[in-house]
Amino acid sequence: MKFAIILSALLASVLAAPVEGDVESQTDHHPTHPTHPQKPEMVLFPNYLVPIKEAHPDHAHETQKTGMVHWESHTHGEEIRLLVGFDIPEDVGPKCMINFSLPPQQKYGYQWTVNGSGKLDVWGLKSMIINGETSWNTKPMRTSWKPMYTIHQPKNGGMAKVTGKWVPCKAGERMDFEVAGARAGPVFFDWYELDNPKTGITMNVYS
Ligand SMILES: *[C@@H]1O[C@H](CO)[C@@H](O)[C@H](O)[C@H]1NC(C)=O
Ligand SMILES: *[C@@H]1O[C@H](CO)[C@@H](O)[C@H](O)[C@H]1NC(C)=O
């Protein structure tokens, strides 16, 4: 009995130990997101949307206006991820938080697609992506083992639920992220990144 108590206390402390590079641990005592009470000071659009494809691991893509993410299973071998880079203006922040939305479908224009689990995971990257040079095989390392954010997009459109804490904005620098299908069953996303109506992945900046 005593042994079990000691063991579970030990286990709890091991589980609570911060992972190296875990961004969440820097922000523990600050308000977290999902229901961020503040209005964003600024909404930033990505400057880079660079796909990387498991089936063409050495092919480097140029930045695109559309985002596509696809994951089927561990053995499918044709995963598509998206590297997303934001140029952060000087003197903004200090809080940055990924946001995602897809407006209700219009009869005209780009028909976005979300199917499967509707869930994406987002990681921070340790170094910058290079447009036209970074490929599946050369993508930068992630800053943490666990995703920084999980995006859950309703399939009929609207604002996604984004879970995860804000991170310090790198004012005057680039902030790069890797977006992949959550390992929660097959998932496919395809959208045209647009500012009006707001479509796709954005970065909310809070003061
Ligand atoms: C989602 O859509 C993609 C592209 O049309 C398709 O390849 C995939 O099989 C679909 N998956 C599901 C779970 O519907
Ligand atoms: C996304 O941004 C809008 C404001 O632009 C805000 O109302 C909404 O709560 C944000 N959602 C998340 C998950 O950040």
PDB file of C-alpha atoms and ligand atoms in Angstrom:
ATOM      1  CA  MET A   1       0.000   0.000   0.000  1.00  0.00           C
ATOM      2  CA  LYS A   2       2.699   2.451   1.122  1.00  0.00           C
ATOM      3  CA  PHE A   3       4.807   1.301  -1.791  1.00  0.00           C
ATOM      4  CA  ALA A   4       1.979   2.005  -4.223  1.00  0.00           C
ATOM      5  CA  ILE A   5       1.564   5.531  -2.859  1.00  0.00           C
ATOM      6  CA  ILE A   6       5.293   6.262  -3.177  1.00  0.00           C
ATOM      7  CA  LEU A   7       5.321   4.773  -6.644  1.00  0.00           C
ATOM      8  CA  SER A   8       2.406   6.852  -7.845  1.00  0.00           C
ATOM      9  CA  ALA A   9       3.936  10.021  -6.361  1.00  0.00           C
ATOM     10  CA  LEU A  10       7.168   9.240  -8.183  1.00  0.00           C
ATOM     11  CA  LEU A  11       5.341   8.585 -11.401  1.00  0.00           C
ATOM     12  CA  ALA A  12       3.415  11.852 -11.110  1.00  0.00           C
ATOM     13  CA  SER A  13       6.623  13.837 -10.682  1.00  0.00           C
ATOM     14  CA  VAL A  14       8.183  12.124 -13.691  1.00  0.00           C
ATOM     15  CA  LEU A  15       5.137  12.890 -15.826  1.00  0.00           C
ATOM     16  CA  ALA A  16       5.127  16.522 -14.678  1.00  0.00           C
ATOM     17  CA  ALA A  17       8.794  17.060 -15.560  1.00  0.00           C
ATOM     18  CA  PRO A  18       9.073  19.628 -18.335  1.00  0.00           C
ATOM     19  CA  VAL A  19      10.200  18.276 -21.684  1.00  0.00           C
ATOM     20  CA  GLU A  20      13.217  20.051 -23.109  1.00  0.00           C
ATOM     21  CA  GLY A  21      12.099  22.737 -25.511  1.00  0.00           C
ATOM     22  CA  ASP A  22       8.515  22.503 -24.347  1.00  0.00           C
ATOM     23  CA  VAL A  23       7.186  25.938 -25.150  1.00  0.00           C
ATOM     24  CA  GLU A  24       4.200  25.512 -22.863  1.00  0.00           C
ATOM     25  CA  SER A  25       6.433  25.436 -19.814  1.00  0.00           C
ATOM     26  CA  GLN A  26       7.527  29.034 -20.463  1.00  0.00           C
ATOM     27  CA  THR A  27       3.990  30.291 -20.296  1.00  0.00           C
ATOM     28  CA  ASP A  28       2.562  28.342 -17.405  1.00  0.00           C
ATOM     29  CA  HIS A  29       1.546  31.285 -15.242  1.00  0.00           C
ATOM     30  CA  HIS A  30      -0.055  33.307 -18.007  1.00  0.00           C
ATOM     31  CA  PRO A  31      -3.644  33.146 -19.204  1.00  0.00           C
ATOM     32  CA  THR A  32      -4.114  30.416 -21.761  1.00  0.00           C
ATOM     33  CA  HIS A  33      -6.098  30.534 -24.889  1.00  0.00           C
ATOM     34  CA  PRO A  34      -9.158  28.693 -26.057  1.00  0.00           C
ATOM     35  CA  THR A  35     -11.399  31.423 -24.748  1.00  0.00           C
ATOM     36  CA  HIS A  36      -8.936  34.300 -24.936  1.00  0.00           C
ATOM     37  CA  PRO A  37     -10.821  37.235 -23.426  1.00  0.00           C
ATOM     38  CA  GLN A  38      -8.949  39.878 -25.403  1.00  0.00           C
ATOM     39  CA  LYS A  39      -9.488  40.984 -28.968  1.00  0.00           C
ATOM     40  CA  PRO A  40      -6.357  40.412 -30.995  1.00  0.00           C
ATOM     41  CA  GLU A  41      -4.250  43.537 -31.493  1.00  0.00           C
ATOM     42  CA  MET A  42      -3.382  42.223 -34.931  1.00  0.00           C
ATOM     43  CA  VAL A  43      -4.169  39.226 -37.126  1.00  0.00           C
ATOM     44  CA  LEU A  44      -1.193  38.125 -39.216  1.00  0.00           C
ATOM     45  CA  PHE A  45      -1.444  36.119 -42.423  1.00  0.00           C
ATOM     46  CA  PRO A  46       1.241  33.639 -43.365  1.00  0.00           C
ATOM     47  CA  ASN A  47       3.997  34.803 -45.720  1.00  0.00           C
ATOM     48  CA  TYR A  48       4.889  31.207 -46.577  1.00  0.00           C
ATOM     49  CA  LEU A  49       2.764  28.128 -47.177  1.00  0.00           C
ATOM     50  CA  VAL A  50       5.214  25.445 -48.255  1.00  0.00           C
ATOM     51  CA  PRO A  51       3.963  21.881 -48.721  1.00  0.00           C
ATOM     52  CA  ILE A  52       6.171  18.904 -47.949  1.00  0.00           C
ATOM     53  CA  LYS A  53       5.266  15.472 -49.274  1.00  0.00           C
ATOM     54  CA  GLU A  54       6.297  12.087 -47.975  1.00  0.00           C
ATOM     55  CA  ALA A  55       5.905  10.515 -51.417  1.00  0.00           C
ATOM     56  CA  HIS A  56       8.396  13.044 -52.907  1.00  0.00           C
ATOM     57  CA  PRO A  57      10.697  13.525 -49.929  1.00  0.00           C
ATOM     58  CA  ASP A  58      13.450  15.441 -51.761  1.00  0.00           C
ATOM     59  CA  HIS A  59      11.186  17.715 -53.763  1.00  0.00           C
ATOM     60  CA  ALA A  60      11.258  21.319 -52.514  1.00  0.00           C
ATOM     61  CA  HIS A  61       8.105  23.293 -53.240  1.00  0.00           C
ATOM     62  CA  GLU A  62       7.705  27.030 -53.683  1.00  0.00           C
ATOM     63  CA  THR A  63       5.262  28.834 -51.405  1.00  0.00           C
ATOM     64  CA  GLN A  64       1.623  28.518 -52.472  1.00  0.00           C
ATOM     65  CA  LYS A  65      -1.689  30.307 -51.960  1.00  0.00           C
ATOM     66  CA  THR A  66      -3.408  27.132 -50.894  1.00  0.00           C
ATOM     67  CA  GLY A  67      -2.920  24.868 -47.926  1.00  0.00           C
ATOM     68  CA  MET A  68      -3.198  21.099 -48.091  1.00  0.00           C
ATOM     69  CA  VAL A  69      -2.700  18.536 -45.340  1.00  0.00           C
ATOM     70  CA  HIS A  70      -3.364  14.823 -45.701  1.00  0.00           C
ATOM     71  CA  TRP A  71      -2.861  11.881 -43.378  1.00  0.00           C
ATOM     72  CA  GLU A  72      -4.434   8.444 -43.742  1.00  0.00           C
ATOM     73  CA  SER A  73      -2.506   5.929 -41.628  1.00  0.00           C
ATOM     74  CA  HIS A  74       0.981   5.061 -40.445  1.00  0.00           C
ATOM     75  CA  THR A  75       1.507   2.793 -43.447  1.00  0.00           C
ATOM     76  CA  HIS A  76      -0.046   4.924 -46.215  1.00  0.00           C
ATOM     77  CA  GLY A  77       3.243   6.601 -47.141  1.00  0.00           C
ATOM     78  CA  GLU A  78       1.728   9.648 -48.857  1.00  0.00           C
ATOM     79  CA  GLU A  79       1.403  12.125 -46.038  1.00  0.00           C
ATOM     80  CA  ILE A  80       1.254  15.808 -46.983  1.00  0.00           C
ATOM     81  CA  ARG A  81       2.178  18.438 -44.410  1.00  0.00           C
ATOM     82  CA  LEU A  82       2.332  22.205 -44.585  1.00  0.00           C
ATOM     83  CA  LEU A  83       5.155  24.443 -43.384  1.00  0.00           C
ATOM     84  CA  VAL A  84       3.814  27.860 -42.450  1.00  0.00           C
ATOM     85  CA  GLY A  85       5.946  30.959 -41.923  1.00  0.00           C
ATOM     86  CA  PHE A  86       4.863  34.312 -40.495  1.00  0.00           C
ATOM     87  CA  ASP A  87       6.938  37.500 -40.761  1.00  0.00           C
ATOM     88  CA  ILE A  88       6.310  39.137 -37.397  1.00  0.00           C
ATOM     89  CA  PRO A  89       6.385  42.951 -37.449  1.00  0.00           C
ATOM     90  CA  GLU A  90       8.582  44.878 -35.012  1.00  0.00           C
ATOM     91  CA  ASP A  91       7.035  46.091 -31.750  1.00  0.00           C
ATOM     92  CA  VAL A  92       4.119  43.681 -31.540  1.00  0.00           C
ATOM     93  CA  GLY A  93       3.057  41.224 -28.954  1.00  0.00           C
ATOM     94  CA  PRO A  94       4.090  39.832 -26.634  1.00  0.00           C
ATOM     95  CA  LYS A  95       1.559  37.011 -27.127  1.00  0.00           C
ATOM     96  CA  CYS A  96       1.165  35.048 -30.337  1.00  0.00           C
ATOM     97  CA  MET A  97      -1.415  32.358 -30.903  1.00  0.00           C
ATOM     98  CA  ILE A  98      -2.288  30.312 -33.986  1.00  0.00           C
ATOM     99  CA  ASN A  99      -5.885  30.640 -35.172  1.00  0.00           C
ATOM    100  CA  PHE A 100      -7.784  28.859 -37.951  1.00  0.00           C
ATOM    101  CA  SER A 101     -11.105  29.284 -39.675  1.00  0.00           C
ATOM    102  CA  LEU A 102     -12.952  28.357 -42.829  1.00  0.00           C
ATOM    103  CA  PRO A 103     -15.982  30.488 -43.690  1.00  0.00           C
ATOM    104  CA  PRO A 104     -19.201  28.759 -44.736  1.00  0.00           C
ATOM    105  CA  GLN A 105     -18.985  27.576 -48.353  1.00  0.00           C
ATOM    106  CA  GLN A 106     -19.972  30.038 -51.062  1.00  0.00           C
ATOM    107  CA  LYS A 107     -21.450  28.969 -54.391  1.00  0.00           C
ATOM    108  CA  TYR A 108     -18.609  30.779 -56.158  1.00  0.00           C
ATOM    109  CA  GLY A 109     -14.915  30.752 -55.420  1.00  0.00           C
ATOM    110  CA  TYR A 110     -12.636  28.102 -53.993  1.00  0.00           C
ATOM    111  CA  GLN A 111     -14.438  25.137 -52.474  1.00  0.00           C
ATOM    112  CA  TRP A 112     -12.440  24.196 -49.404  1.00  0.00           C
ATOM    113  CA  THR A 113     -12.451  20.612 -48.194  1.00  0.00           C
ATOM    114  CA  VAL A 114     -12.207  19.161 -44.703  1.00  0.00           C
ATOM    115  CA  ASN A 115     -12.942  15.522 -44.069  1.00  0.00           C
ATOM    116  CA  GLY A 116     -12.055  12.728 -41.651  1.00  0.00           C
ATOM    117  CA  SER A 117     -11.235  13.838 -38.116  1.00  0.00           C
ATOM    118  CA  GLY A 118     -11.028  17.543 -39.047  1.00  0.00           C
ATOM    119  CA  LYS A 119      -8.026  17.801 -36.696  1.00  0.00           C
ATOM    120  CA  LEU A 120      -4.574  19.253 -37.329  1.00  0.00           C
ATOM    121  CA  ASP A 121      -1.546  19.387 -35.055  1.00  0.00           C
ATOM    122  CA  VAL A 122       0.827  22.359 -35.145  1.00  0.00           C
ATOM    123  CA  TRP A 123       4.459  22.405 -33.988  1.00  0.00           C
ATOM    124  CA  GLY A 124       6.973  25.211 -33.701  1.00  0.00           C
ATOM    125  CA  LEU A 125      10.183  24.737 -35.703  1.00  0.00           C
ATOM    126  CA  LYS A 126      13.728  25.255 -34.430  1.00  0.00           C
ATOM    127  CA  SER A 127      15.013  26.967 -37.569  1.00  0.00           C
ATOM    128  CA  MET A 128      13.581  28.773 -40.583  1.00  0.00           C
ATOM    129  CA  ILE A 129      12.025  27.081 -43.566  1.00  0.00           C
ATOM    130  CA  ILE A 130      13.593  28.096 -46.874  1.00  0.00           C
ATOM    131  CA  ASN A 131      11.133  28.683 -49.688  1.00  0.00           C
ATOM    132  CA  GLY A 132      11.968  26.464 -52.660  1.00  0.00           C
ATOM    133  CA  GLU A 133      14.684  24.601 -50.723  1.00  0.00           C
ATOM    134  CA  THR A 134      13.096  22.913 -47.727  1.00  0.00           C
ATOM    135  CA  SER A 135      11.719  19.443 -48.441  1.00  0.00           C
ATOM    136  CA  TRP A 136      10.224  16.581 -46.420  1.00  0.00           C
ATOM    137  CA  ASN A 137      13.759  15.279 -45.834  1.00  0.00           C
ATOM    138  CA  THR A 138      15.297  18.611 -44.833  1.00  0.00           C
ATOM    139  CA  LYS A 139      12.555  20.201 -42.757  1.00  0.00           C
ATOM    140  CA  PRO A 140      13.702  21.845 -39.511  1.00  0.00           C
ATOM    141  CA  MET A 141      13.334  20.018 -36.209  1.00  0.00           C
ATOM    142  CA  ARG A 142      10.298  20.664 -34.048  1.00  0.00           C
ATOM    143  CA  THR A 143      10.720  22.650 -30.836  1.00  0.00           C
ATOM    144  CA  SER A 144       8.777  20.129 -28.787  1.00  0.00           C
ATOM    145  CA  TRP A 145       7.688  16.547 -28.851  1.00  0.00           C
ATOM    146  CA  LYS A 146       4.049  17.391 -28.197  1.00  0.00           C
ATOM    147  CA  PRO A 147       2.187  19.667 -30.630  1.00  0.00           C
ATOM    148  CA  MET A 148       2.042  23.333 -29.688  1.00  0.00           C
ATOM    149  CA  TYR A 149      -1.550  23.584 -30.932  1.00  0.00           C
ATOM    150  CA  THR A 150      -4.357  21.317 -32.062  1.00  0.00           C
ATOM    151  CA  ILE A 151      -6.860  22.734 -34.529  1.00  0.00           C
ATOM    152  CA  HIS A 152     -10.325  21.200 -34.656  1.00  0.00           C
ATOM    153  CA  GLN A 153     -12.234  22.521 -37.644  1.00  0.00           C
ATOM    154  CA  PRO A 154     -16.022  22.031 -37.850  1.00  0.00           C
ATOM    155  CA  LYS A 155     -16.706  20.394 -41.216  1.00  0.00           C
ATOM    156  CA  ASN A 156     -19.523  22.784 -42.019  1.00  0.00           C
ATOM    157  CA  GLY A 157     -17.174  25.747 -41.654  1.00  0.00           C
ATOM    158  CA  GLY A 158     -16.675  28.521 -39.132  1.00  0.00           C
ATOM    159  CA  MET A 159     -14.072  29.215 -36.516  1.00  0.00           C
ATOM    160  CA  ALA A 160     -11.908  26.247 -35.551  1.00  0.00           C
ATOM    161  CA  LYS A 161     -11.384  25.353 -31.930  1.00  0.00           C
ATOM    162  CA  VAL A 162      -7.684  25.834 -31.262  1.00  0.00           C
ATOM    163  CA  THR A 163      -6.215  24.327 -28.095  1.00  0.00           C
ATOM    164  CA  GLY A 164      -2.779  25.295 -26.801  1.00  0.00           C
ATOM    165  CA  LYS A 165      -1.212  28.259 -25.092  1.00  0.00           C
ATOM    166  CA  TRP A 166       0.061  31.464 -26.608  1.00  0.00           C
ATOM    167  CA  VAL A 167       3.798  31.712 -27.202  1.00  0.00           C
ATOM    168  CA  PRO A 168       6.043  34.786 -27.086  1.00  0.00           C
ATOM    169  CA  CYS A 169       5.992  36.607 -30.445  1.00  0.00           C
ATOM    170  CA  LYS A 170       9.397  36.903 -32.109  1.00  0.00           C
ATOM    171  CA  ALA A 171       8.962  40.563 -33.049  1.00  0.00           C
ATOM    172  CA  GLY A 172      10.909  41.505 -36.156  1.00  0.00           C
ATOM    173  CA  GLU A 173      11.621  37.865 -36.982  1.00  0.00           C
ATOM    174  CA  ARG A 174      10.046  34.882 -38.688  1.00  0.00           C
ATOM    175  CA  MET A 175       7.993  32.325 -36.811  1.00  0.00           C
ATOM    176  CA  ASP A 176       7.750  28.998 -38.590  1.00  0.00           C
ATOM    177  CA  PHE A 177       5.409  26.110 -37.918  1.00  0.00           C
ATOM    178  CA  GLU A 178       4.741  22.588 -39.161  1.00  0.00           C
ATOM    179  CA  VAL A 179       1.124  21.537 -39.665  1.00  0.00           C
ATOM    180  CA  ALA A 180       0.211  17.845 -39.945  1.00  0.00           C
ATOM    181  CA  GLY A 181      -2.925  15.764 -39.664  1.00  0.00           C
ATOM    182  CA  ALA A 182      -3.563  14.778 -36.038  1.00  0.00           C
ATOM    183  CA  ARG A 183      -3.074  11.058 -35.461  1.00  0.00           C
ATOM    184  CA  ALA A 184      -6.781  10.687 -34.792  1.00  0.00           C
ATOM    185  CA  GLY A 185      -7.865   8.867 -37.932  1.00  0.00           C
ATOM    186  CA  PRO A 186      -7.672   9.877 -41.595  1.00  0.00           C
ATOM    187  CA  VAL A 187      -7.892  13.588 -42.284  1.00  0.00           C
ATOM    188  CA  PHE A 188      -7.721  15.818 -45.343  1.00  0.00           C
ATOM    189  CA  PHE A 189      -7.672  19.641 -45.563  1.00  0.00           C
ATOM    190  CA  ASP A 190      -7.532  21.792 -48.676  1.00  0.00           C
ATOM    191  CA  TRP A 191      -8.161  25.551 -48.585  1.00  0.00           C
ATOM    192  CA  TYR A 192      -7.295  28.836 -50.282  1.00  0.00           C
ATOM    193  CA  GLU A 193      -5.638  31.217 -47.812  1.00  0.00           C
ATOM    194  CA  LEU A 194      -7.559  34.484 -47.950  1.00  0.00           C
ATOM    195  CA  ASP A 195      -7.984  37.555 -45.750  1.00  0.00           C
ATOM    196  CA  ASN A 196     -11.564  38.407 -46.696  1.00  0.00           C
ATOM    197  CA  PRO A 197     -13.463  36.375 -45.724  1.00  0.00           C
ATOM    198  CA  LYS A 198     -10.776  35.128 -43.330  1.00  0.00           C
ATOM    199  CA  THR A 199      -9.823  31.669 -44.576  1.00  0.00           C
ATOM    200  CA  GLY A 200      -7.137  29.346 -43.294  1.00  0.00           C
ATOM    201  CA  ILE A 201      -4.336  29.657 -40.789  1.00  0.00           C
ATOM    202  CA  THR A 202      -3.553  32.980 -39.102  1.00  0.00           C
ATOM    203  CA  MET A 203      -1.623  34.271 -36.120  1.00  0.00           C
ATOM    204  CA  ASN A 204      -3.426  36.363 -33.538  1.00  0.00           C
ATOM    205  CA  VAL A 205      -1.214  38.864 -31.733  1.00  0.00           C
ATOM    206  CA  TYR A 206      -2.304  39.998 -28.266  1.00  0.00           C
ATOM    207  CA  SER A 207      -0.810  42.828 -26.219  1.00  0.00           C
TER     208      SER A 207
HETATM  209  C1  LIG B   1     -10.939  13.047 -47.996  1.00  0.00           C
HETATM  210  O1  LIG B   1     -10.771  13.676 -49.242  1.00  0.00           O
HETATM  211  C2  LIG B   1      -9.623  13.257 -49.949  1.00  0.00           C
HETATM  212  C3  LIG B   1      -9.493  14.117 -51.178  1.00  0.00           C
HETATM  213  O2  LIG B   1     -10.663  14.205 -51.887  1.00  0.00           O
HETATM  214  C4  LIG B   1      -9.715  11.783 -50.251  1.00  0.00           C
HETATM  215  O3  LIG B   1      -8.520  11.360 -50.898  1.00  0.00           O
HETATM  216  C5  LIG B   1      -9.879  11.007 -48.958  1.00  0.00           C
HETATM  217  O4  LIG B   1     -10.100   9.651 -49.242  1.00  0.00           O
HETATM  218  C6  LIG B   1     -11.060  11.550 -48.170  1.00  0.00           C
HETATM  219  N1  LIG B   1     -11.066  10.872 -46.859  1.00  0.00           N
HETATM  220  C7  LIG B   1     -12.171  10.687 -46.159  1.00  0.00           C
HETATM  221  C8  LIG B   1     -11.968  10.050 -44.811  1.00  0.00           C
HETATM  222  O5  LIG B   1     -13.276  10.989 -46.550  1.00  0.00           O
HETATM  223  C1  LIG B   2      -9.672  33.465 -33.624  1.00  0.00           C
HETATM  224  O1  LIG B   2      -9.689  34.855 -33.791  1.00  0.00           O
HETATM  225  C2  LIG B   2     -10.933  35.473 -33.551  1.00  0.00           C
HETATM  226  C3  LIG B   2     -10.777  36.952 -33.705  1.00  0.00           C
HETATM  227  O2  LIG B   2     -10.136  37.249 -34.890  1.00  0.00           O
HETATM  228  C4  LIG B   2     -11.433  35.174 -32.176  1.00  0.00           C
HETATM  229  O3  LIG B   2     -12.749  35.666 -32.056  1.00  0.00           O
HETATM  230  C5  LIG B   2     -11.411  33.701 -31.933  1.00  0.00           C
HETATM  231  O4  LIG B   2     -11.720  33.462 -30.597  1.00  0.00           O
HETATM  232  C6  LIG B   2     -10.042  33.161 -32.222  1.00  0.00           C
HETATM  233  N1  LIG B   2     -10.027  31.753 -31.952  1.00  0.00           N
HETATM  234  C7  LIG B   2      -8.950  31.139 -31.508  1.00  0.00           C
HETATM  235  C8  LIG B   2      -9.134  29.703 -31.211  1.00  0.00           C
HETATM  236  O5  LIG B   2      -7.888  31.714 -31.347  1.00  0.00           O
END
